[in-house]
mmCIF file of C-alpha atoms in Angstrom:
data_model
loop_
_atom_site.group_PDB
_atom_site.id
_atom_site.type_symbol
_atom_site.label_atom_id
_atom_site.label_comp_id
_atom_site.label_asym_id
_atom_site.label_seq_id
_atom_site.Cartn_x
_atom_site.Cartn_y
_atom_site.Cartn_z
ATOM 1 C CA UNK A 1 0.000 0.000 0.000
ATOM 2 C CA UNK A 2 1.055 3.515 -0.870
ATOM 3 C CA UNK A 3 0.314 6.752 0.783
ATOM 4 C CA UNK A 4 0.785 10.413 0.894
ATOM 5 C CA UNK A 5 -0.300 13.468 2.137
ATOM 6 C CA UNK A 6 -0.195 17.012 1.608
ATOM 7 C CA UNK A 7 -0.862 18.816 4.646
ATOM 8 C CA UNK A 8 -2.529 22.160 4.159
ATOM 9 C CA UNK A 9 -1.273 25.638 5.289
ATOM 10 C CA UNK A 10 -4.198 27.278 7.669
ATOM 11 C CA UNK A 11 -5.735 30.916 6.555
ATOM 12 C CA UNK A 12 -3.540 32.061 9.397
ATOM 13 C CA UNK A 13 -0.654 30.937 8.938
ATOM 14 C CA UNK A 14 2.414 32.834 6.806
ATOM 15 C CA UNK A 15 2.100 32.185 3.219
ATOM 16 C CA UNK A 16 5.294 30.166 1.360
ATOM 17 C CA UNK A 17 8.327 31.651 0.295
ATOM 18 C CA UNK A 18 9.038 32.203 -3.086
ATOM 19 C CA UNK A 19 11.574 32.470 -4.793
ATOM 20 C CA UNK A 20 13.288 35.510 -6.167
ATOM 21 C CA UNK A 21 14.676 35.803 -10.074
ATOM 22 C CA UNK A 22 13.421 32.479 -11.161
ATOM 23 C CA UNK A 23 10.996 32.452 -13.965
ATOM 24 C CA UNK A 24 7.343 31.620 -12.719
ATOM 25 C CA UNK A 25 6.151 28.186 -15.048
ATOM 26 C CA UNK A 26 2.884 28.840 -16.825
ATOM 27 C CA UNK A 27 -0.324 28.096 -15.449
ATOM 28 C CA UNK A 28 -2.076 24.556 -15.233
ATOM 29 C CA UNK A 29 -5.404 25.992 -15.365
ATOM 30 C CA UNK A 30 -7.111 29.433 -17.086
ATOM 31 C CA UNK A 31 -10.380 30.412 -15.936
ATOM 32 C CA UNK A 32 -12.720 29.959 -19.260
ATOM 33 C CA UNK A 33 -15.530 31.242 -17.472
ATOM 34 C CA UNK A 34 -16.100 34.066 -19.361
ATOM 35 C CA UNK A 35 -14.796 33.142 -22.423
ATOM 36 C CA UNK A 36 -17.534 29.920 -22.378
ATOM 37 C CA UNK A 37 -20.485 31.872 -21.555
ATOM 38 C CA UNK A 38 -20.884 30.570 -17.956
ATOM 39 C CA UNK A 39 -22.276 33.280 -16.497
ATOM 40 C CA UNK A 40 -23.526 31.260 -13.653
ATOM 41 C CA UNK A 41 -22.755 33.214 -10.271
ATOM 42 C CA UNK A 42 -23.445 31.007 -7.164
ATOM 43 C CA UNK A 43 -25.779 33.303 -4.417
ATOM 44 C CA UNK A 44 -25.424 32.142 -0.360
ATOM 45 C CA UNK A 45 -28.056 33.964 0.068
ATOM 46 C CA UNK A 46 -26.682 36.042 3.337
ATOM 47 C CA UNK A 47 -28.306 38.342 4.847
ATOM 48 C CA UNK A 48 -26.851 39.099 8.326
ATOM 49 C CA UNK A 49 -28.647 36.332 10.113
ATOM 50 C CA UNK A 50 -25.229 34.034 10.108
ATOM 51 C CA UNK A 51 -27.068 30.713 9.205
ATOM 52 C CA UNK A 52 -25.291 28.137 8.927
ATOM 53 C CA UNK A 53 -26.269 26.688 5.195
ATOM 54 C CA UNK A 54 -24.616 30.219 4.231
ATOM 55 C CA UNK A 55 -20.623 28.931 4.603
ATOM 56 C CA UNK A 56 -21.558 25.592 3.185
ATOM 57 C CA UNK A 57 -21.472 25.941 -0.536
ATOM 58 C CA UNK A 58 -22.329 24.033 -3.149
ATOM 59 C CA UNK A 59 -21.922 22.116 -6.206
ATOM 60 C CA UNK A 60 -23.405 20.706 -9.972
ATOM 61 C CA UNK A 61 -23.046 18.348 -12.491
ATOM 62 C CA UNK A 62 -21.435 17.992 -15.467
ATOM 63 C CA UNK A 63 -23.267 15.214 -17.911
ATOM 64 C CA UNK A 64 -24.222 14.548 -21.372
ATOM 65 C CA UNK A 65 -28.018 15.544 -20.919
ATOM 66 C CA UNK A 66 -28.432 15.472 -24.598
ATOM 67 C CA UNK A 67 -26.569 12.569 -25.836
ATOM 68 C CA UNK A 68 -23.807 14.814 -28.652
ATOM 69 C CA UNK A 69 -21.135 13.572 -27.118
ATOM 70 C CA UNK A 70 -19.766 16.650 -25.083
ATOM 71 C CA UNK A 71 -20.842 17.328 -21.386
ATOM 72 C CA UNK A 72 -23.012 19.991 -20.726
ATOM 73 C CA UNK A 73 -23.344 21.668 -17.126
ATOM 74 C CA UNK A 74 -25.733 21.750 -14.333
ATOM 75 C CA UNK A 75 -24.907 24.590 -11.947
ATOM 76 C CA UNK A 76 -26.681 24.446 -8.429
ATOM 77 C CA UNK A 77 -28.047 27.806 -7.066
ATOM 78 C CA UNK A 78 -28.973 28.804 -3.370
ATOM 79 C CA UNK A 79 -30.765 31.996 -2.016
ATOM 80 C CA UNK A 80 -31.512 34.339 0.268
ATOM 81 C CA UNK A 81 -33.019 31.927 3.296
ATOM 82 C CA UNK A 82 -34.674 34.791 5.437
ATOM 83 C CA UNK A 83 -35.568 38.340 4.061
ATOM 84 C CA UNK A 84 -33.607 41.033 4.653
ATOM 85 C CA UNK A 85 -30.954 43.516 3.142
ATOM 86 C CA UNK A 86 -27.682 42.325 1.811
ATOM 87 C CA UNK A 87 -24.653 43.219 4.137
ATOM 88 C CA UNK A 88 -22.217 45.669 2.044
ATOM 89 C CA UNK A 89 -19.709 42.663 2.687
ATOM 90 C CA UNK A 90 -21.465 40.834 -0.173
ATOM 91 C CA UNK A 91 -19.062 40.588 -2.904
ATOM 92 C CA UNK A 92 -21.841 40.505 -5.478
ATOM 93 C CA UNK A 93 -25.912 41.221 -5.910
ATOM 94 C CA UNK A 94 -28.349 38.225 -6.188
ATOM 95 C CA UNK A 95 -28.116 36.781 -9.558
ATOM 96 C CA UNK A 96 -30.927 38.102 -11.979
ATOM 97 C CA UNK A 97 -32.224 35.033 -12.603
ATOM 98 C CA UNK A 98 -32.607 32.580 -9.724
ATOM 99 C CA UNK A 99 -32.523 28.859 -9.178
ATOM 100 C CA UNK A 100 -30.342 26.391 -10.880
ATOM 101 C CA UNK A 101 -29.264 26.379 -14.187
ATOM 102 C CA UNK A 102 -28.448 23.930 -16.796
ATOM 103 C CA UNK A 103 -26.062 24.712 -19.503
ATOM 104 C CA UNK A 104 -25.556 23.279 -22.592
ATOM 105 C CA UNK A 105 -22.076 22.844 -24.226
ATOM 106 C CA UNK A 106 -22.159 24.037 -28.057
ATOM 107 C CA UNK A 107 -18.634 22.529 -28.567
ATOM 108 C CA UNK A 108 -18.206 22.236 -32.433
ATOM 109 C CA UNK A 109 -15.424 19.977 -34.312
ATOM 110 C CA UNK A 110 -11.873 21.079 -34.041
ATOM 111 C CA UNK A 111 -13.053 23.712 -31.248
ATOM 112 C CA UNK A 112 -10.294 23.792 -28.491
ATOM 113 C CA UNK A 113 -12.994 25.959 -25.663
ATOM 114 C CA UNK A 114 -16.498 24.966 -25.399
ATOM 115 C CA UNK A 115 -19.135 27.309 -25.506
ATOM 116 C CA UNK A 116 -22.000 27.005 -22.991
ATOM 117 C CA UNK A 117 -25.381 28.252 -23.717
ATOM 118 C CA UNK A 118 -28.248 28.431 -20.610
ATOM 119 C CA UNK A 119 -31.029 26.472 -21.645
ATOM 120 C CA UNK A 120 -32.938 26.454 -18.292
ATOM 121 C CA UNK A 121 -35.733 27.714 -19.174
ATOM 122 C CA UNK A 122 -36.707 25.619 -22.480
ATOM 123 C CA UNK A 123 -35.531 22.620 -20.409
ATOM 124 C CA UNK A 124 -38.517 22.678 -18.196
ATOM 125 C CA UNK A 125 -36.557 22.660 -15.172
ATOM 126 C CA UNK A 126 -37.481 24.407 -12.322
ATOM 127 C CA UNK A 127 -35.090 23.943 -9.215
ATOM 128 C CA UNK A 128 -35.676 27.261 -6.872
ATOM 129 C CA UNK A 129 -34.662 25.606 -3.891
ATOM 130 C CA UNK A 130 -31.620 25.921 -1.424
ATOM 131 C CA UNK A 131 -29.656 23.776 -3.473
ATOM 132 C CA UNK A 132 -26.531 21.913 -2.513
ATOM 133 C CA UNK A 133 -25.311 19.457 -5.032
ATOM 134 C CA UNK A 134 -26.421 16.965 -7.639
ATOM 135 C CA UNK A 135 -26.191 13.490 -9.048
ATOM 136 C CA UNK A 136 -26.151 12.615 -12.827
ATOM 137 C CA UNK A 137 -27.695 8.679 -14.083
ATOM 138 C CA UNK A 138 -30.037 6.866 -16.162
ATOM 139 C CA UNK A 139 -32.420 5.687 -13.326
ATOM 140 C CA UNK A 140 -34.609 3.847 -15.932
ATOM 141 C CA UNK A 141 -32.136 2.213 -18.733
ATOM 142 C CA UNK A 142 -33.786 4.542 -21.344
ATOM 143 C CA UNK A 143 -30.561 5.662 -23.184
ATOM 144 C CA UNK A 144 -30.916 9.303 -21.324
ATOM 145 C CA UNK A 145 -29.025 10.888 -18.004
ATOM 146 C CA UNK A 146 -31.445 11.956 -15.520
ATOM 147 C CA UNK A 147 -30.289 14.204 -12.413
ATOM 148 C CA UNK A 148 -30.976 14.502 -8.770
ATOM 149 C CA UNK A 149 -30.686 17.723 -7.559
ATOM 150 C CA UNK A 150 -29.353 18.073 -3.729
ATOM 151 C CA UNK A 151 -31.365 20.621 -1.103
ATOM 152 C CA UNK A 152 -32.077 22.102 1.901
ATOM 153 C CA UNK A 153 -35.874 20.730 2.089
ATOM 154 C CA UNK A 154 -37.288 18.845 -0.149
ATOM 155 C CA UNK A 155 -34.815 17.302 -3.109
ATOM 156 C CA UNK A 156 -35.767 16.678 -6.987
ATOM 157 C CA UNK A 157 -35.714 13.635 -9.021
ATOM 158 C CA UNK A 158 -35.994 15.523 -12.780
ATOM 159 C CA UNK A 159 -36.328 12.940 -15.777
ATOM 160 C CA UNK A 160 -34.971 13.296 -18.911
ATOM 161 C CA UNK A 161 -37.278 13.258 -21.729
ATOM 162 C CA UNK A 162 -35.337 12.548 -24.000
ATOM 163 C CA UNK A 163 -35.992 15.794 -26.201
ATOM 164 C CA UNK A 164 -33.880 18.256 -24.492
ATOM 165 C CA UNK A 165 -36.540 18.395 -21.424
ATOM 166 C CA UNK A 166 -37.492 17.315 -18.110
ATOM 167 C CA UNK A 167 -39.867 16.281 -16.119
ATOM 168 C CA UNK A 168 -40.374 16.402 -12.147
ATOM 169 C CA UNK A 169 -41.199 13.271 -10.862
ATOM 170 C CA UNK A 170 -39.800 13.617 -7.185
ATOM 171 C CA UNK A 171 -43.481 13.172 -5.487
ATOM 172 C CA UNK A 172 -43.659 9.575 -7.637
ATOM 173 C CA UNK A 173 -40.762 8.643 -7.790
ATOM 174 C CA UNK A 174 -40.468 8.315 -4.005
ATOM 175 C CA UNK A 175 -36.627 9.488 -3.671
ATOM 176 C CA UNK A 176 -37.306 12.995 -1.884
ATOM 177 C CA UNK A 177 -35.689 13.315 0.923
ATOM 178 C CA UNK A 178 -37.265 16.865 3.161
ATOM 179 C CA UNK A 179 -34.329 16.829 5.021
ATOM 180 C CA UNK A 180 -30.409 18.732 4.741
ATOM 181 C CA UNK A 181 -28.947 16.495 2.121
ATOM 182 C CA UNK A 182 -25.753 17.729 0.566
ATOM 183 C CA UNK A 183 -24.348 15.193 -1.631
ATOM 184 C CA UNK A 184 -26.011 12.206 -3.920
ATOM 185 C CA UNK A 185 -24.455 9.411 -6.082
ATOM 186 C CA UNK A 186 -26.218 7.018 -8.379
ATOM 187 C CA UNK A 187 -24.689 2.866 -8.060
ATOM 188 C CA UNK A 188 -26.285 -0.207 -8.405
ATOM 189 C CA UNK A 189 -25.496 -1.852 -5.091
ATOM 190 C CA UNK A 190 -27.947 -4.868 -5.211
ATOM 191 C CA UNK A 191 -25.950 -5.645 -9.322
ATOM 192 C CA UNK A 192 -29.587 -6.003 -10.982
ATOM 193 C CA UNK A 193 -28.613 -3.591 -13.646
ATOM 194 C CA UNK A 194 -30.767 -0.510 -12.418
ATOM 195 C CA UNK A 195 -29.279 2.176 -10.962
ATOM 196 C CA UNK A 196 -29.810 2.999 -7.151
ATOM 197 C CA UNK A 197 -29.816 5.929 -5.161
ATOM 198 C CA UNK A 198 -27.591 7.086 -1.763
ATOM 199 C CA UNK A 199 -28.247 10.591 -0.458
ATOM 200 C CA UNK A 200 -25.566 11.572 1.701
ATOM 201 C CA UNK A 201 -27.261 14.169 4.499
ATOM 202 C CA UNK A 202 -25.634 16.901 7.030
ATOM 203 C CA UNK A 203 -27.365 18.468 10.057
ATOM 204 C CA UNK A 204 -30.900 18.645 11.507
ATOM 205 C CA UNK A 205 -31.778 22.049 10.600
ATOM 206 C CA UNK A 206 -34.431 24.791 10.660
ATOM 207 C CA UNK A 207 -34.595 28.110 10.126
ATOM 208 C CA UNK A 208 -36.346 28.488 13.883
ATOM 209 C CA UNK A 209 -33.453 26.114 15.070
ATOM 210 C CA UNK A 210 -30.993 28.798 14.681
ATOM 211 C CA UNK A 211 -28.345 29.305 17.723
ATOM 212 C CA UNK A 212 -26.760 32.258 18.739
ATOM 213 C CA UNK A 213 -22.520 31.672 18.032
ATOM 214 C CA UNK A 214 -19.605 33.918 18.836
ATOM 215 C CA UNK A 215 -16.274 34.109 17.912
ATOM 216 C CA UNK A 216 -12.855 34.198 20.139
ATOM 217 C CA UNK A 217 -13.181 37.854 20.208
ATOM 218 C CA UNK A 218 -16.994 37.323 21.592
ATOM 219 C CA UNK A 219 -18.404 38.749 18.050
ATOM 220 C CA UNK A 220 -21.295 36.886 16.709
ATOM 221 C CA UNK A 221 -20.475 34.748 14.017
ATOM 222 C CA UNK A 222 -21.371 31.300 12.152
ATOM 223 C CA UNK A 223 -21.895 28.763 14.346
ATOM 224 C CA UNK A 224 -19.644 25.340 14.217
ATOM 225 C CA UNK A 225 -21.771 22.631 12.738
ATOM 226 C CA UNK A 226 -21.154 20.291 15.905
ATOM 227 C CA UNK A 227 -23.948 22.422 17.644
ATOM 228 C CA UNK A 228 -26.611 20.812 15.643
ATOM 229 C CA UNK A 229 -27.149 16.857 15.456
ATOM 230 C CA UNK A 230 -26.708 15.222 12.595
ATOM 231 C CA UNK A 231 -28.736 13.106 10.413
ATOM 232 C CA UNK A 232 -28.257 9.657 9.046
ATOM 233 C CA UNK A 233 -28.390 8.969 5.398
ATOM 234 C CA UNK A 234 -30.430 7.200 3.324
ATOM 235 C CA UNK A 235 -30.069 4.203 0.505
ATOM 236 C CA UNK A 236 -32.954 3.980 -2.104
ATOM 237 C CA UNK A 237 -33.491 0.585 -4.186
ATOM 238 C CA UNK A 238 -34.721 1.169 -7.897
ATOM 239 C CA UNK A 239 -37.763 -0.414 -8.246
ATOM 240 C CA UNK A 240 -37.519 -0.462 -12.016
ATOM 241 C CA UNK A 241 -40.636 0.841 -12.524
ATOM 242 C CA UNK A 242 -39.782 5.082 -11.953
ATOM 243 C CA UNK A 243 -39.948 4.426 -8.020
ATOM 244 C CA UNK A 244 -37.763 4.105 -5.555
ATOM 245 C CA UNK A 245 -38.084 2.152 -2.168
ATOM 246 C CA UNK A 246 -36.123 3.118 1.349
ATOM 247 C CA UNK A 247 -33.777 -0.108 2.462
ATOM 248 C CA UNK A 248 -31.609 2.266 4.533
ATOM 249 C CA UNK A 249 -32.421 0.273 7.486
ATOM 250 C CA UNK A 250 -32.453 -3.103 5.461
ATOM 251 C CA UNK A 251 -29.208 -2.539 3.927
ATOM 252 C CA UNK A 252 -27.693 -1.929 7.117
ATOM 253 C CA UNK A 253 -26.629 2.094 6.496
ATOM 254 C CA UNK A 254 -28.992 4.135 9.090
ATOM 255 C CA UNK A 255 -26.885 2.181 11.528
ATOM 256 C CA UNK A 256 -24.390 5.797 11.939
ATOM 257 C CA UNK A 257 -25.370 8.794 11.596
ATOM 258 C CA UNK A 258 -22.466 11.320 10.749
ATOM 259 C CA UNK A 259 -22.729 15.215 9.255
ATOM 260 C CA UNK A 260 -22.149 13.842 5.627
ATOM 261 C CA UNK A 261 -20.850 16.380 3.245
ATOM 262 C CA UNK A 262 -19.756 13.969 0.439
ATOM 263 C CA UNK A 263 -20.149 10.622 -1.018
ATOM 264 C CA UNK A 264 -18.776 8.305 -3.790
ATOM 265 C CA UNK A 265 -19.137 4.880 -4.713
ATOM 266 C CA UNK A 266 -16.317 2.061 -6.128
ATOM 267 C CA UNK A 267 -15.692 -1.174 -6.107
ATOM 268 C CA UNK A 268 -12.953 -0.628 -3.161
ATOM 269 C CA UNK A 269 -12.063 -4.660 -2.541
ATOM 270 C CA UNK A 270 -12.521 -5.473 -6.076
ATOM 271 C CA UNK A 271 -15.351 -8.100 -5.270
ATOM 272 C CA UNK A 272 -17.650 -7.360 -7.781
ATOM 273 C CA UNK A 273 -19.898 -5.025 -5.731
ATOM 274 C CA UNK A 274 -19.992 -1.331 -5.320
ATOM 275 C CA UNK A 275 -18.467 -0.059 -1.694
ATOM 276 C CA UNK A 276 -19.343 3.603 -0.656
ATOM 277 C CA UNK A 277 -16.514 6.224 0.948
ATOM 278 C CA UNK A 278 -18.247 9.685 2.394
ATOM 279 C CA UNK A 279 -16.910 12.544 3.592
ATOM 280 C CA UNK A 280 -18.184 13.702 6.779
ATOM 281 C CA UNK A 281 -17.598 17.537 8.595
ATOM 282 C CA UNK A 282 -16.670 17.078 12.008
ATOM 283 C CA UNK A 283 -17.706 13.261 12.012
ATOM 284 C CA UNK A 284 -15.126 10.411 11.097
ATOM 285 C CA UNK A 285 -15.235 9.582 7.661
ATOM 286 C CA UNK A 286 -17.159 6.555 6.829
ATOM 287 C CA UNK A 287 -16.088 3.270 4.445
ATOM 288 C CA UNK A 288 -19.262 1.253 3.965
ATOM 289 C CA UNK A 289 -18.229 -2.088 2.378
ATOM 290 C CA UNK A 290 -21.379 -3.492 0.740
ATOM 291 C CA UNK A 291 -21.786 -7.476 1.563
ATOM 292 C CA UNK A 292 -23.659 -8.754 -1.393
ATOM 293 C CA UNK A 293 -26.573 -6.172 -1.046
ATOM 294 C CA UNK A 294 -25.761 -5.698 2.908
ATOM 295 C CA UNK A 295 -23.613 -3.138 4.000
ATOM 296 C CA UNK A 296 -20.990 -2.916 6.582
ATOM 297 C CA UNK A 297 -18.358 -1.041 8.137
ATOM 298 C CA UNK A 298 -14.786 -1.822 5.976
ATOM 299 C CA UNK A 299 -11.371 -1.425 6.953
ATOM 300 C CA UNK A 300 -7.898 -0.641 4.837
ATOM 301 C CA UNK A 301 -4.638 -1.411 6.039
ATOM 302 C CA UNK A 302 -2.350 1.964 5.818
ATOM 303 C CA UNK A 303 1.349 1.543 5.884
ATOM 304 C CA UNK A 304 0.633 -1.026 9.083
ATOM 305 C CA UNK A 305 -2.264 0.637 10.486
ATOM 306 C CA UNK A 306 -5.718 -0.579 10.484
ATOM 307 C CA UNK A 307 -8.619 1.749 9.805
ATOM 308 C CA UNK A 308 -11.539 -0.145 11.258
ATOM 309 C CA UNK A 309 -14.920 1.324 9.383
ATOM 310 C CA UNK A 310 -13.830 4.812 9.326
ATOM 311 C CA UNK A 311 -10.762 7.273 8.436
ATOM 312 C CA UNK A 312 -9.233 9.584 10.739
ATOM 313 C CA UNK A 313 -9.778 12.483 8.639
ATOM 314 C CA UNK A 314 -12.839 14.341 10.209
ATOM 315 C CA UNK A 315 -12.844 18.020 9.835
ATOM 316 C CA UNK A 316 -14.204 20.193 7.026
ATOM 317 C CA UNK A 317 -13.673 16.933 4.480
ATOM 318 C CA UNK A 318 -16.553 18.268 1.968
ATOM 319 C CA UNK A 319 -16.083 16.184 -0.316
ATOM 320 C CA UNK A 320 -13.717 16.898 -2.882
ATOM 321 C CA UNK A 321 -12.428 13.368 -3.169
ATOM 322 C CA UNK A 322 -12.697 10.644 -5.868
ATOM 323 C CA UNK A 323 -11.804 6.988 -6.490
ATOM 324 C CA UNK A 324 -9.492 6.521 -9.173
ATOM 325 C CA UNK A 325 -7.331 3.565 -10.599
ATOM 326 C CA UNK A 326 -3.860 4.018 -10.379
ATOM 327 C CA UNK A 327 -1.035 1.653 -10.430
ATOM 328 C CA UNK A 328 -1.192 -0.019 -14.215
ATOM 329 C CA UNK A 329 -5.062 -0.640 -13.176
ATOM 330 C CA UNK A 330 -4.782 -2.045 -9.541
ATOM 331 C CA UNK A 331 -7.111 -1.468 -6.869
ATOM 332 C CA UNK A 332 -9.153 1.915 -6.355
ATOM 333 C CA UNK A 333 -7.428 4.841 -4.637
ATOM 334 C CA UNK A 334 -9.419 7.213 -2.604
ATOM 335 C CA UNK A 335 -7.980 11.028 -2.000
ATOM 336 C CA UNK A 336 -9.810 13.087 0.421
ATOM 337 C CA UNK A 337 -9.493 16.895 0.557
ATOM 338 C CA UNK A 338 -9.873 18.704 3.707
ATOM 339 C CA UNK A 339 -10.031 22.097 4.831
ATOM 340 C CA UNK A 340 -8.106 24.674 6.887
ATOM 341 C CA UNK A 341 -5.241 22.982 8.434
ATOM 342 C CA UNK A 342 -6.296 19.396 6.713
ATOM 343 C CA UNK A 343 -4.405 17.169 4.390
ATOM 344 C CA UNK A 344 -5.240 15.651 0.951
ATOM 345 C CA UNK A 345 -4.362 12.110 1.214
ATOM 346 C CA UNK A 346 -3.702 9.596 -1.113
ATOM 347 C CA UNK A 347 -4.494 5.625 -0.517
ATOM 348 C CA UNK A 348 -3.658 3.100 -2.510
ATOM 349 C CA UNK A 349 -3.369 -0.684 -2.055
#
């Protein structure tokens, strides 16, 4: 087994040295933005009242919504939570047009930059909620990727038509889930070719449950998300039929309940059935090692040292983490990327 970490520098600390009369390498990345015609402009929604979905962000989908063979976008939007003016802190105004928005990538032959195009509106989809992430796959083996948008409240199953549209079928289809959920992936854990559903969700949360924080200097500020309890997750099975059924309990995963900011799902032991890592905030991360449909808590051995069920890592990991195969197509690695003062860590086996 392999591993390595990059431990990260905290807001406070001194920034790095650099070095003086040395030529500065070109840049990995250039922001396209622009350039693309995303135009998309992500609104917290804060308006003095410090709550807590405010500092958590969120995130979108890129898929190939209309089958050309480039992916198009799907950006997820919050919102102002309570009413109220804007503090003059705010960077930016409220975007003019609210709610999510789905792009679609105009990429022509021999074109080096895509060009996006919003296409929200004649897509029939209508996501005005707090959103907080979203999960791209074809829940009914049509040929078409359907998404799952992410919320505070009540979430969205949206169908693809087919025809460039969508439908809402989250009251049918039995996936909504009216709690905080932050992250989704589509796998199908029970192998009967239909793809499943596991919402990864954070903190029990209300707008009347909000508490009263301070900072070191006694100022008010955003509270620390260990002040509210958090909330298990939940597994749905694909009924193959546009529903979905709840085996969280069944299938073993209500059995922890953690502040889940992230999930993914791999084959992890390479036994033919799909394992699931999340990312918690504040919570130990958890490895869920699925037992032919059943699912319990894993372990990885790390240079020597056993991780029984879940990783050490446990603050601020949101999420930005994947499985990938490394090694001349070994077993998966999992990275995890943590926040202020965190480390990205590599695993392999």
């Amino acid at each position: 087994m392999f591993a390595a970490c990059l431990f990260a520098v905290s807001a406070g600390s001194a920034p790095w040295p650099r070095a003086t009369g040395l030529a500065q390498p070109a840049p990995l990345f250039i922001d396209r933005s622009v350039e693309s015609g995303l135009d998309f402009v992500h609104d917290n929604g804060a308006t003095g009242g410090l709550l807590l979905p405010e500092v958590t962000g969120a995130g979108g989908a890129l898929f190939d919504f209309d089958n050309d063979g480039d992916l198009d976008l799907f950006a997820v939007q919050g919102g102002a939570l309570e009413p109220g003016p804007r503090p003059r802190s705010t960077p930016r105004r409220a975007p003019a047009r609210p709610g999510s928005r789905l792009y679609r990538n105009d990429l022509g032959p021999g074109d080096r930059l895509p060009r996006f195009t919003d296409v929200t509106d004649r897509s029939g989809i209508v996501a005005t909620g707090y959103g907080m992430g979203a999960a791209a796959g074809d829940i009914d083996n049509d040929g078409w990727v359907d998404l799952y948008v992410t919320n505070l409240g009540a979430n969205q199953m949206l169908r693809n038509n087919g025809n460039a549209t969508f439908s809402d079928m989250t009251a049918s289809s039995g996936a909504n889930d009216s709690r905080w959920s932050t992250s989704a992936t589509f796998f199908d854990y029970d192998r009967d070719g239909w793809l499943d559903l596991y919402v990864a969700n954070y903190v029990d949360f209300a707008l009347d449950m909000k508490r009263e924080c301070f900072s070191g200097g006694s100022a008010r500020d955003y509270c620390n998300p260990i002040v509210y309890d958090p909330v298990p997750d939940r597994l749905f099975h694909n009924n193959r039929d546009g529903t979905f059924a709840d085996v969280s309990a069944r299938a073993g995963i209500n059995r922890a309940r953690a502040r889940g900011l992230g999930v993914i799902a791999a084959d992890l032991n390479e036994d033919g059935w799909m394992d699931l890592f999340v990312a918690n905030d504040g919570d130990a991360n958890q490895m869920w090692i699925n037992d032919g449909g059943t699912f319990n808590k894993g372990w990885l051995k790390l240079d020597g040292i056993d991780f029984q069920g879940s990783y050490d890592w446990d603050w601020g990991d949101i999420g930005a983490f994947n499985v990938s195969i490394l090694e001349g197509g070994l077993l998966p690695s999992v990275s995890v990327t943590g926040s202020v003062s965190r480390s990205a860590c590599l695993t392999t086996r």
